Coordinates of N, CA and C in Angstrom, one line a residue:
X1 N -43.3 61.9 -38.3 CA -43.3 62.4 -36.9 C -44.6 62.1 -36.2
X2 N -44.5 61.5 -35.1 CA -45.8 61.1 -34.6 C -46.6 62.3 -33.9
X3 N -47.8 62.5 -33.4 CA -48.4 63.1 -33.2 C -49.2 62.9 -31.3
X4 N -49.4 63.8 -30.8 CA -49.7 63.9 -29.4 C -50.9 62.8 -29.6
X5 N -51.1 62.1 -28.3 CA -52.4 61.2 -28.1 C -53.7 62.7 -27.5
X6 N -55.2 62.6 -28.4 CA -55.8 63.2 -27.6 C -56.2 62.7 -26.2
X7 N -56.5 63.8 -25.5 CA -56.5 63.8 -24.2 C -58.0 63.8 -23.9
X8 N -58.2 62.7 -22.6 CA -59.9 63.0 -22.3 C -60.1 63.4 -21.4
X9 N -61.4 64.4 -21.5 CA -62.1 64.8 -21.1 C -62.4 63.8 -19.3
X10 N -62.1 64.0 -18.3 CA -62.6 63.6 -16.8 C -61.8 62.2 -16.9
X11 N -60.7 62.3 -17.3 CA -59.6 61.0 -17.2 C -58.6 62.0 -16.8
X12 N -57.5 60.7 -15.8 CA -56.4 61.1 -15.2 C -55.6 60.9 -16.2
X13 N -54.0 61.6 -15.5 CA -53.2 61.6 -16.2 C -51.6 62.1 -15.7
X14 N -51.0 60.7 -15.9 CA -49.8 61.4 -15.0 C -48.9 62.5 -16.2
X15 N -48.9 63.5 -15.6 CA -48.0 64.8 -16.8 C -46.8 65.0 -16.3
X16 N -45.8 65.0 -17.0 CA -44.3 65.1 -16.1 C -43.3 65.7 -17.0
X17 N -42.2 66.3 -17.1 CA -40.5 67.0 -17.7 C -40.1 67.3 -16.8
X18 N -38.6 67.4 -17.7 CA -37.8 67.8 -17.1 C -36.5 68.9 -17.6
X19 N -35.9 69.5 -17.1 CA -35.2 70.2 -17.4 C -34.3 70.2 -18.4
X20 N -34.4 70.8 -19.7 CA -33.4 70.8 -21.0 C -31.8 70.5 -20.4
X21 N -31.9 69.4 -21.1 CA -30.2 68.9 -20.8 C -30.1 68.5 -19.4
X22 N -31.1 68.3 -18.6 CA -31.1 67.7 -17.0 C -30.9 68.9 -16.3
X23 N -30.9 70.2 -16.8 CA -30.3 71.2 -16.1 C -31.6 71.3 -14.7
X24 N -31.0 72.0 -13.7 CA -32.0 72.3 -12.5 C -33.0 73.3 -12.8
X25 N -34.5 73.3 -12.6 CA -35.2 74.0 -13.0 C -35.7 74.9 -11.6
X26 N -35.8 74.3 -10.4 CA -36.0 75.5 -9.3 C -34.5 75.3 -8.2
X27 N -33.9 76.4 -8.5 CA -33.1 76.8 -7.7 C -32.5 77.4 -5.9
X28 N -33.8 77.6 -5.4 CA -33.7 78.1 -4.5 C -35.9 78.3 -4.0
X29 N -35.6 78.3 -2.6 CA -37.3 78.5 -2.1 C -38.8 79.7 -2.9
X30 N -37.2 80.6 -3.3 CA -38.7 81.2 -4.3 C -39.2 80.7 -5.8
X31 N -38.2 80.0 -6.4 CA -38.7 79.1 -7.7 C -39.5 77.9 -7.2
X32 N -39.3 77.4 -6.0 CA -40.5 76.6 -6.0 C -41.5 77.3 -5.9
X33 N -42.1 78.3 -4.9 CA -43.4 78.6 -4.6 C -43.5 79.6 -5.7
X34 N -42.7 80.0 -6.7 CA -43.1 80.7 -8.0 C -44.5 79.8 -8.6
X35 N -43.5 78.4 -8.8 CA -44.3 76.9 -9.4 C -45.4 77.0 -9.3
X36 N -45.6 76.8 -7.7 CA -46.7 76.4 -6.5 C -47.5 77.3 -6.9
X37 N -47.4 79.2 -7.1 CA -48.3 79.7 -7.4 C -49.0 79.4 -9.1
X38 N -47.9 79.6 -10.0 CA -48.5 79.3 -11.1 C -49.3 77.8 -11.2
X39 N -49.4 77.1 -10.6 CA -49.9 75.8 -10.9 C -51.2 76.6 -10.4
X40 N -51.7 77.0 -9.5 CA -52.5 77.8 -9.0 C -53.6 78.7 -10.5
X41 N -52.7 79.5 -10.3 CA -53.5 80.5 -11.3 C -53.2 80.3 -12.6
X42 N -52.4 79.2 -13.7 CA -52.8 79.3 -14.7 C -53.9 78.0 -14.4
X43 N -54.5 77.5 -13.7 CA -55.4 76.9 -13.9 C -56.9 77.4 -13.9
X44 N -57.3 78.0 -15.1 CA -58.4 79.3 -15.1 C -58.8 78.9 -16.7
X45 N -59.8 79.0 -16.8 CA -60.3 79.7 -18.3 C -60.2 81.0 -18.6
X46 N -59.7 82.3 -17.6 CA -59.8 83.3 -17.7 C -58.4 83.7 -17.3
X47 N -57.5 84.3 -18.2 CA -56.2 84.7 -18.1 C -56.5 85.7 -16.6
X48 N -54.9 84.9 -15.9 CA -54.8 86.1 -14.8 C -53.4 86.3 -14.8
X49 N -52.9 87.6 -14.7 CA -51.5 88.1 -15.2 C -50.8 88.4 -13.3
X50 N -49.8 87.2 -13.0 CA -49.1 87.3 -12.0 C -48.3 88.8 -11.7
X51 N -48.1 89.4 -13.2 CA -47.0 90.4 -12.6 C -47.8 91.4 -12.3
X52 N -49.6 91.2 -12.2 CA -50.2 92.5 -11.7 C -50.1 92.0 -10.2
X53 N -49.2 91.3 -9.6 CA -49.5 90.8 -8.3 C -48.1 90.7 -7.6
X54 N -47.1 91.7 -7.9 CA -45.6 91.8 -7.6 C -45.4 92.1 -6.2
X55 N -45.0 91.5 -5.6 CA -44.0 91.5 -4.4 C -45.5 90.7 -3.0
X56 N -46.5 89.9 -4.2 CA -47.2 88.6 -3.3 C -46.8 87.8 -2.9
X57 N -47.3 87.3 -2.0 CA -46.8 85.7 -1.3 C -47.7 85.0 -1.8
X58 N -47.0 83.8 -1.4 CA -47.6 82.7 -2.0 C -49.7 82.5 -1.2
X59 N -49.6 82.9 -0.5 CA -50.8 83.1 0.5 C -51.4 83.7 -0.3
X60 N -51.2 85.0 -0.4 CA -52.0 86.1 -1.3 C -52.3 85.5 -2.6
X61 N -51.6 85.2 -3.4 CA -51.4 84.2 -4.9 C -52.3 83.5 -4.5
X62 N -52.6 82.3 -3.5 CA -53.4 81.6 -3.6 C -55.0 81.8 -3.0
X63 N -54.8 83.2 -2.7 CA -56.6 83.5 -1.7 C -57.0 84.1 -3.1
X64 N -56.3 84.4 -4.9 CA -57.1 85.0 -5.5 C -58.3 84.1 -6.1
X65 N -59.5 84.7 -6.5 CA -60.2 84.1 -7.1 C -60.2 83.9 -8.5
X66 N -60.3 82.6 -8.9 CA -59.4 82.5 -10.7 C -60.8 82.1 -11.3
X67 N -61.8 81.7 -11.1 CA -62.8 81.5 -11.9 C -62.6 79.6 -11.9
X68 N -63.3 79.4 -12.8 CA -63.6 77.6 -13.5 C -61.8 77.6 -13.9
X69 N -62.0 76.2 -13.3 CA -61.0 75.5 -13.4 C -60.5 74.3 -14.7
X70 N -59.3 74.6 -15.4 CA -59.2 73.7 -16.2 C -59.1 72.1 -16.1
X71 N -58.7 71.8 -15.1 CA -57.8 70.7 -14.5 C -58.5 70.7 -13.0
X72 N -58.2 69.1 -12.5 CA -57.8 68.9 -11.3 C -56.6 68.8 -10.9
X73 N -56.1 69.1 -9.8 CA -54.7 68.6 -9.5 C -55.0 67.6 -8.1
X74 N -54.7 66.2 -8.5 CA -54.6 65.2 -7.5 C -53.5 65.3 -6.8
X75 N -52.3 65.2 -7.2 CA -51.3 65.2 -6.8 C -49.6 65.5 -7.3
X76 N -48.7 66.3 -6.9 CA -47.8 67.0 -7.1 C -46.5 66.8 -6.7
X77 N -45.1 66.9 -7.2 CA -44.1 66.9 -6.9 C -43.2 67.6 -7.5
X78 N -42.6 68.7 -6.9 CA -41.3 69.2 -8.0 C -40.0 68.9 -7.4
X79 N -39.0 68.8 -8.4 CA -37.5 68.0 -7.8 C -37.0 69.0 -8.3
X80 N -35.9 69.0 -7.8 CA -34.6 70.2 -8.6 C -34.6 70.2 -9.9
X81 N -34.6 69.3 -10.8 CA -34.5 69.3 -12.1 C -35.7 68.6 -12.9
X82 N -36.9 68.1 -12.3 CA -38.1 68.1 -13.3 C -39.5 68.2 -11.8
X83 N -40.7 67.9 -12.7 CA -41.4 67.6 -12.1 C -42.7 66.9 -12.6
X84 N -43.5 65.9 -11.0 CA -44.8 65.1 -11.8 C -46.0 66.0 -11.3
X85 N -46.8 65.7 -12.4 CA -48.3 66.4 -11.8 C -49.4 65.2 -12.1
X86 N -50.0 65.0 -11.3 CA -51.8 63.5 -11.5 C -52.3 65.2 -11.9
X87 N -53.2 64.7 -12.9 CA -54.2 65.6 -13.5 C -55.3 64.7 -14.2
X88 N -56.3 65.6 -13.6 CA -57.9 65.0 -13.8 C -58.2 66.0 -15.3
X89 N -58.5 65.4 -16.2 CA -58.9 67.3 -17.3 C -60.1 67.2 -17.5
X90 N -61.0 68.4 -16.6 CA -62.2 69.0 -16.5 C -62.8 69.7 -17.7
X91 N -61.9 69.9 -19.2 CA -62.8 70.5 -20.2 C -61.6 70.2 -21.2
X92 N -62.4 70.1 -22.7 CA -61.4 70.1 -23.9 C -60.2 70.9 -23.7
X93 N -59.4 70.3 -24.1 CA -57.9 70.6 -24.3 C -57.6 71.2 -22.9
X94 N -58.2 70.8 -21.9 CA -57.5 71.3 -20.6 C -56.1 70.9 -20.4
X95 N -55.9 69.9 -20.2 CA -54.3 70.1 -19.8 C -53.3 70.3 -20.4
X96 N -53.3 70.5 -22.3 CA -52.6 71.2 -22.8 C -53.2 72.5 -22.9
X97 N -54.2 73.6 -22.6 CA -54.3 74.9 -22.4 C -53.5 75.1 -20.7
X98 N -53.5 74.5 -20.0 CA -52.9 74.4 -18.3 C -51.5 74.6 -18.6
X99 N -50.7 73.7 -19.2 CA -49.4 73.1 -19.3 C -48.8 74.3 -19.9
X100 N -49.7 74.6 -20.8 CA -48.6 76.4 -21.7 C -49.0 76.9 -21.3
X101 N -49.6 77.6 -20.2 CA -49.9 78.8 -19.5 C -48.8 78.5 -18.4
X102 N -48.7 76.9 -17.7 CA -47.9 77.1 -16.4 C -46.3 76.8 -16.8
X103 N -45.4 76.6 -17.8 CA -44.3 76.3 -18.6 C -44.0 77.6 -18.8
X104 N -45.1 78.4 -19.6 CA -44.5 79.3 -20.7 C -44.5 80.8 -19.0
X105 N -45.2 80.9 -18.2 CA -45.0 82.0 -17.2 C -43.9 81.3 -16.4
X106 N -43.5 80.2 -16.2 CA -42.0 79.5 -15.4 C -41.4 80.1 -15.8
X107 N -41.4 79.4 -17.4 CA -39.9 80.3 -18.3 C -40.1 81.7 -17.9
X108 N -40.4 82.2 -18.6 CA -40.4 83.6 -17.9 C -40.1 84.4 -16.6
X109 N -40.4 83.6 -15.7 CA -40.0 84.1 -14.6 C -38.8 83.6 -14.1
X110 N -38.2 82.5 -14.7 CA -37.0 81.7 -14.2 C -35.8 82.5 -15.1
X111 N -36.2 82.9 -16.3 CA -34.9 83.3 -17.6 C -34.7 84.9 -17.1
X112 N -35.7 85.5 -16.4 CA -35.7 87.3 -16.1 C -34.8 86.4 -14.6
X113 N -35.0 86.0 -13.4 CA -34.7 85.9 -12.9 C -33.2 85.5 -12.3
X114 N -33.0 84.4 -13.7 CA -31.3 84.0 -13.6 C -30.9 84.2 -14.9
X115 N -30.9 84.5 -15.5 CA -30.3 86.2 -16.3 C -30.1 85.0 -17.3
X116 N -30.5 84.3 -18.2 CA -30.6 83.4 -19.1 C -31.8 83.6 -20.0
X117 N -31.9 82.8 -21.1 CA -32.9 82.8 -22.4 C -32.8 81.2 -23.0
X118 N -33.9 81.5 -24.0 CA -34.3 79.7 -24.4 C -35.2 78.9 -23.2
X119 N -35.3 78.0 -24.2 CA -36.4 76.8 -23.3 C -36.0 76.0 -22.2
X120 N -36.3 76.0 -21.1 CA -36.1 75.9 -20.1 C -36.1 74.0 -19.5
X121 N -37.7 73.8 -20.5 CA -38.1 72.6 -20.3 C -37.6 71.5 -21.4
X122 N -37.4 70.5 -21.4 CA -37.3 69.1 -22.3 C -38.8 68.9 -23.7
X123 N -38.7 70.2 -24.5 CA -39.7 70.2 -25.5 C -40.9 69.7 -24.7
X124 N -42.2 69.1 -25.3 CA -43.4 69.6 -24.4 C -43.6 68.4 -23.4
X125 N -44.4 68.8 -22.7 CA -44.6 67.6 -21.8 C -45.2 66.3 -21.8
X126 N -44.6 65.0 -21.2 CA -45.0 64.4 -21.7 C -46.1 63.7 -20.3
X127 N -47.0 63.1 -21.3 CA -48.1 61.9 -20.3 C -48.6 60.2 -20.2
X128 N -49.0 60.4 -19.2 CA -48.9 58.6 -19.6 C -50.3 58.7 -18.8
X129 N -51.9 57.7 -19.4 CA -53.2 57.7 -19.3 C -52.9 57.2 -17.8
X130 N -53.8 57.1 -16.9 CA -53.8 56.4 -15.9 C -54.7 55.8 -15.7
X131 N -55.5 54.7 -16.6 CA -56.9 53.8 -16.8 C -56.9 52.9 -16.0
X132 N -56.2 52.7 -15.2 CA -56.7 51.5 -14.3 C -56.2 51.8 -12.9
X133 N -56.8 51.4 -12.1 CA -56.5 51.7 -10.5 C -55.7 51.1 -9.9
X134 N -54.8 49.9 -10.6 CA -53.4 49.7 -10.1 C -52.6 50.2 -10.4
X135 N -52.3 51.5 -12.0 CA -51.6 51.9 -12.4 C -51.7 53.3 -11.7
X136 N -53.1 53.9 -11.3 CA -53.3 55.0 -10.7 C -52.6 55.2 -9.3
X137 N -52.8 53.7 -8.1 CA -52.8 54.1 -7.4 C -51.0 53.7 -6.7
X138 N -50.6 53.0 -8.0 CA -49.1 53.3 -7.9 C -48.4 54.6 -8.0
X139 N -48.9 55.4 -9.0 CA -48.1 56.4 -9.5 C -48.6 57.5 -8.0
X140 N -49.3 57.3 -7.3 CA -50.1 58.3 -6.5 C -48.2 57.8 -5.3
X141 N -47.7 56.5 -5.1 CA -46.6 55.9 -3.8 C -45.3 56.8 -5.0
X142 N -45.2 56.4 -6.5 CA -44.3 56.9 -7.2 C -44.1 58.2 -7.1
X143 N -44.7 59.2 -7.1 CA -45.4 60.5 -7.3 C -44.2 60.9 -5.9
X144 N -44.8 60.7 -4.9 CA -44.8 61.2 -3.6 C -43.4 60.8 -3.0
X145 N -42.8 59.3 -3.5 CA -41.5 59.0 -2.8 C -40.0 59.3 -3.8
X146 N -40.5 60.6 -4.5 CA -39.3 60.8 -5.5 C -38.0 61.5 -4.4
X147 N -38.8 62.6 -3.1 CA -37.8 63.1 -2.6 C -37.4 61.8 -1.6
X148 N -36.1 61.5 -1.1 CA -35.3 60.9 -0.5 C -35.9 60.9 1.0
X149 N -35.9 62.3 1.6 CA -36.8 62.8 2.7 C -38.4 63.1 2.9
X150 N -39.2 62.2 2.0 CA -40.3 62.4 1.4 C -41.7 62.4 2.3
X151 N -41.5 62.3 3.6 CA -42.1 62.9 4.7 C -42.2 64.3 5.3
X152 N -41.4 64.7 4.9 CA -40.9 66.5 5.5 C -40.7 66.8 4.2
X153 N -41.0 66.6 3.0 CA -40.7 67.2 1.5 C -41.6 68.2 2.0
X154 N -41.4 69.8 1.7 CA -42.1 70.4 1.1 C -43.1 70.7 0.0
X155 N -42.4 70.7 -1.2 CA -42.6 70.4 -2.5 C -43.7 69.6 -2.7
X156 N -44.0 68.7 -2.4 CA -44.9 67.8 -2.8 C -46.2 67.4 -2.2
X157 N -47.6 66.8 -2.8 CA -48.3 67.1 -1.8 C -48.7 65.8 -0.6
X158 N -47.6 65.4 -0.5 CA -47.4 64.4 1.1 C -48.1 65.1 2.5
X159 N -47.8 66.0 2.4 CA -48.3 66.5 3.8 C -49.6 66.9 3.9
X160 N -49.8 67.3 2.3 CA -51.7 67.1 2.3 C -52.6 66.2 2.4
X161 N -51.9 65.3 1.4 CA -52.4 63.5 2.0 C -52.4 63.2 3.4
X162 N -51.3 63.9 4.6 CA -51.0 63.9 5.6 C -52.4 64.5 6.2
X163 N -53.3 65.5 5.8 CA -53.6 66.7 6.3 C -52.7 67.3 6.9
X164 N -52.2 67.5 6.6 CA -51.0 68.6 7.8 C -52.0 70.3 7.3
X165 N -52.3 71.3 7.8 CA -52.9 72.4 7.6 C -52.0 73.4 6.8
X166 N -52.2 73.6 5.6 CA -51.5 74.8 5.3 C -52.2 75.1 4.1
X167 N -51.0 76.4 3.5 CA -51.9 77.0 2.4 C -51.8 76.3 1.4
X168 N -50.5 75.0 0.7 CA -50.7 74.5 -0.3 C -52.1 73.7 -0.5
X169 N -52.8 73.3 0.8 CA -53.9 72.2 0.6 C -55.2 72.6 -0.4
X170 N -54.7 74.5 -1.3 CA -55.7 74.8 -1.6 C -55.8 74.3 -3.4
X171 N -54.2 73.9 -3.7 CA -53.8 73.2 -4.9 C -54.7 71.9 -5.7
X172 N -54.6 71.3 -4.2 CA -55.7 70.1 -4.6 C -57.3 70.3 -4.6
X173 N -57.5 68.9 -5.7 CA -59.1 68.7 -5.6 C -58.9 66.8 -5.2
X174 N -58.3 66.6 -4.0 CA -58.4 65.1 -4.2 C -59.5 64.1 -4.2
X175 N -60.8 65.3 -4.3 CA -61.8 64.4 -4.8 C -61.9 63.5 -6.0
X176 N -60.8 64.3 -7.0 CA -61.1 63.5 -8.1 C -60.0 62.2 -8.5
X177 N -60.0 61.8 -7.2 CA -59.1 60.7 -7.3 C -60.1 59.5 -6.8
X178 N -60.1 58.3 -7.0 CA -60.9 57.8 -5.9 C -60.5 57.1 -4.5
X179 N -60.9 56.7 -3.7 CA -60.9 56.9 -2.2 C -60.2 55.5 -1.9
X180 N -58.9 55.5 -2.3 CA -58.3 54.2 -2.1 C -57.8 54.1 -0.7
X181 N -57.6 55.0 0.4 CA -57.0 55.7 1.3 C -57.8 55.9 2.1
X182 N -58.1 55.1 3.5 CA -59.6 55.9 4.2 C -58.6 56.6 5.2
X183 N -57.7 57.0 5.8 CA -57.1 57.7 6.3 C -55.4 57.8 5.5
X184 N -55.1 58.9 6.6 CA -53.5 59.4 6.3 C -52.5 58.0 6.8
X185 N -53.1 57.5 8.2 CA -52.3 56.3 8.1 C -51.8 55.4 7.5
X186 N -53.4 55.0 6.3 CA -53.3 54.4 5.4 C -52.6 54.3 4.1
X187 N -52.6 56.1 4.0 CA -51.7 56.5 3.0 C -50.0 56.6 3.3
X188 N -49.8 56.9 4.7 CA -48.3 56.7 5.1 C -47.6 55.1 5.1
X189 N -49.1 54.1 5.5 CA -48.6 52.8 5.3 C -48.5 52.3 3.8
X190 N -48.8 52.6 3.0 CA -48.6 52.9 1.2 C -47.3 52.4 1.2
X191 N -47.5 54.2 1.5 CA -46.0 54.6 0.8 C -45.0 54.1 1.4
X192 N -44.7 53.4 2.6 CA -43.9 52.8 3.5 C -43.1 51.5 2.8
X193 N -44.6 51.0 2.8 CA -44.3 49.7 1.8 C -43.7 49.8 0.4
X194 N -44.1 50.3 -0.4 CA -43.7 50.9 -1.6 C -41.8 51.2 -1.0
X195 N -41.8 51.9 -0.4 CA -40.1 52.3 -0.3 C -39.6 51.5 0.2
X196 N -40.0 50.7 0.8 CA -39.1 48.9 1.8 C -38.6 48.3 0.3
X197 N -39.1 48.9 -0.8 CA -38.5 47.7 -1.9 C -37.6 47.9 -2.5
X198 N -37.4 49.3 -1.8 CA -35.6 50.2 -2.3 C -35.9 51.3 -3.4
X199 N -35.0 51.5 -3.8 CA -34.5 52.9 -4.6 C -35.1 52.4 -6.2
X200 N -34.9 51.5 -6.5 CA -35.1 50.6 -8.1 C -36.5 50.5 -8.1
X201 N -37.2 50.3 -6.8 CA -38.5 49.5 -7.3 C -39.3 50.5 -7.6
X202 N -39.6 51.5 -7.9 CA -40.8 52.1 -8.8 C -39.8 53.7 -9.8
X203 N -39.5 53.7 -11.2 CA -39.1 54.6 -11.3 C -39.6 54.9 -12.7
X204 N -39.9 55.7 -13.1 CA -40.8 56.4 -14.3 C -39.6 57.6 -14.8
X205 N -38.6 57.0 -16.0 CA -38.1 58.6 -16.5 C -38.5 59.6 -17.0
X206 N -38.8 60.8 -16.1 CA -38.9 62.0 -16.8 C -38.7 62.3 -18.2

């Protein structure tokens, strides 16, 4: 049985699954921003328990203060039935201490919620290094053009690259990407190009 690759320390990393048996993993507008918050607060060295925070918005979830961060999050996308995360990992075993904090409180909140049990996700997550800046700064056009409507996606962090002003912008650190992008134009002209090459040209299975 092969064994997980270790993970380094201040390297990217595209992290991605998907839903056991392809099934749908967010259902409706509060499983996503369930996500959106846990990506949030299990990224802590210091446990913080969501259900002392019942009947919060996503706003409130995200003004708490969680302490040192395990991870960066570059950039994000959830689809109905999986999703990708770019992760920078800021300390030993960070993105597998991240990953089972934000998997194992989903499950949880997704199996109490739609009245189901068992593992929700495609066994653990998998990742692929991102060591070079052509491979990085593809997966950054791959990442973002998974929705169909991927300008108006909510889900994903397009409209942060956009700056558009909201409360997800507080998810990111896109410092720790580097600056391939001197503006949002630049980044919409990307990704433009990238999709002129059709539906086939960039696809990574979950």
């Amino acid at each position: 049985m092969g064994t997980r690759a270790v993970l380094a320390e201040n390297e990217i990393y595209h992290v991605y699954n998907r839903g056991t048996e392809k099934r749908n993993v967010f259902k409706n507008k509060k499983d996503y921003e369930r996500f959106l918050a846990l990506l949030y607060l299990s990224n802590s060295t210091v446990p913080v328990h969501i259900s002392n925070y019942q009947g919060s918005t996503l706003m409130d979830l995200l003004a708490l203060d969680i302490g040192e961060p395990l991870v960066d999050l570059g950039a994000y996308c959830l689809m109905q039935n999986h999703f990708h995360l770019l992760l920078r990992q800021r300390t030993e075993n960070g993105i597998s201490k991240f990953m089972q904090k934000l998997i194992t409180g989903y499950t949880m909140y997704f199996n109490k919620r739609h009245e189901r049990s068992g593992a929700l996700f495609q066994g653990k997550f998998k990742s692929s290094h991102a060591s070079e800046d052509r491979y990085l700064k593809y997966l950054l056009s791959y990442i973002h053009l998974n929705p169909p409507k991927y300008e108006q996606y909510p889900y994903s962090s397009y409209l942060d690259f956009m700056e558009v002003e909201r409360i997800e912008n507080k998810l990111l650190n896109k410092n720790c990407l580097p600056l391939y992008f001197s503006s949002p134009k630049e980044f919409a002209k990307e990704l433009e190009e990238w999709n002129s090459y059709g539906d086939n040209s960039i696809k990574v299975e979950p």
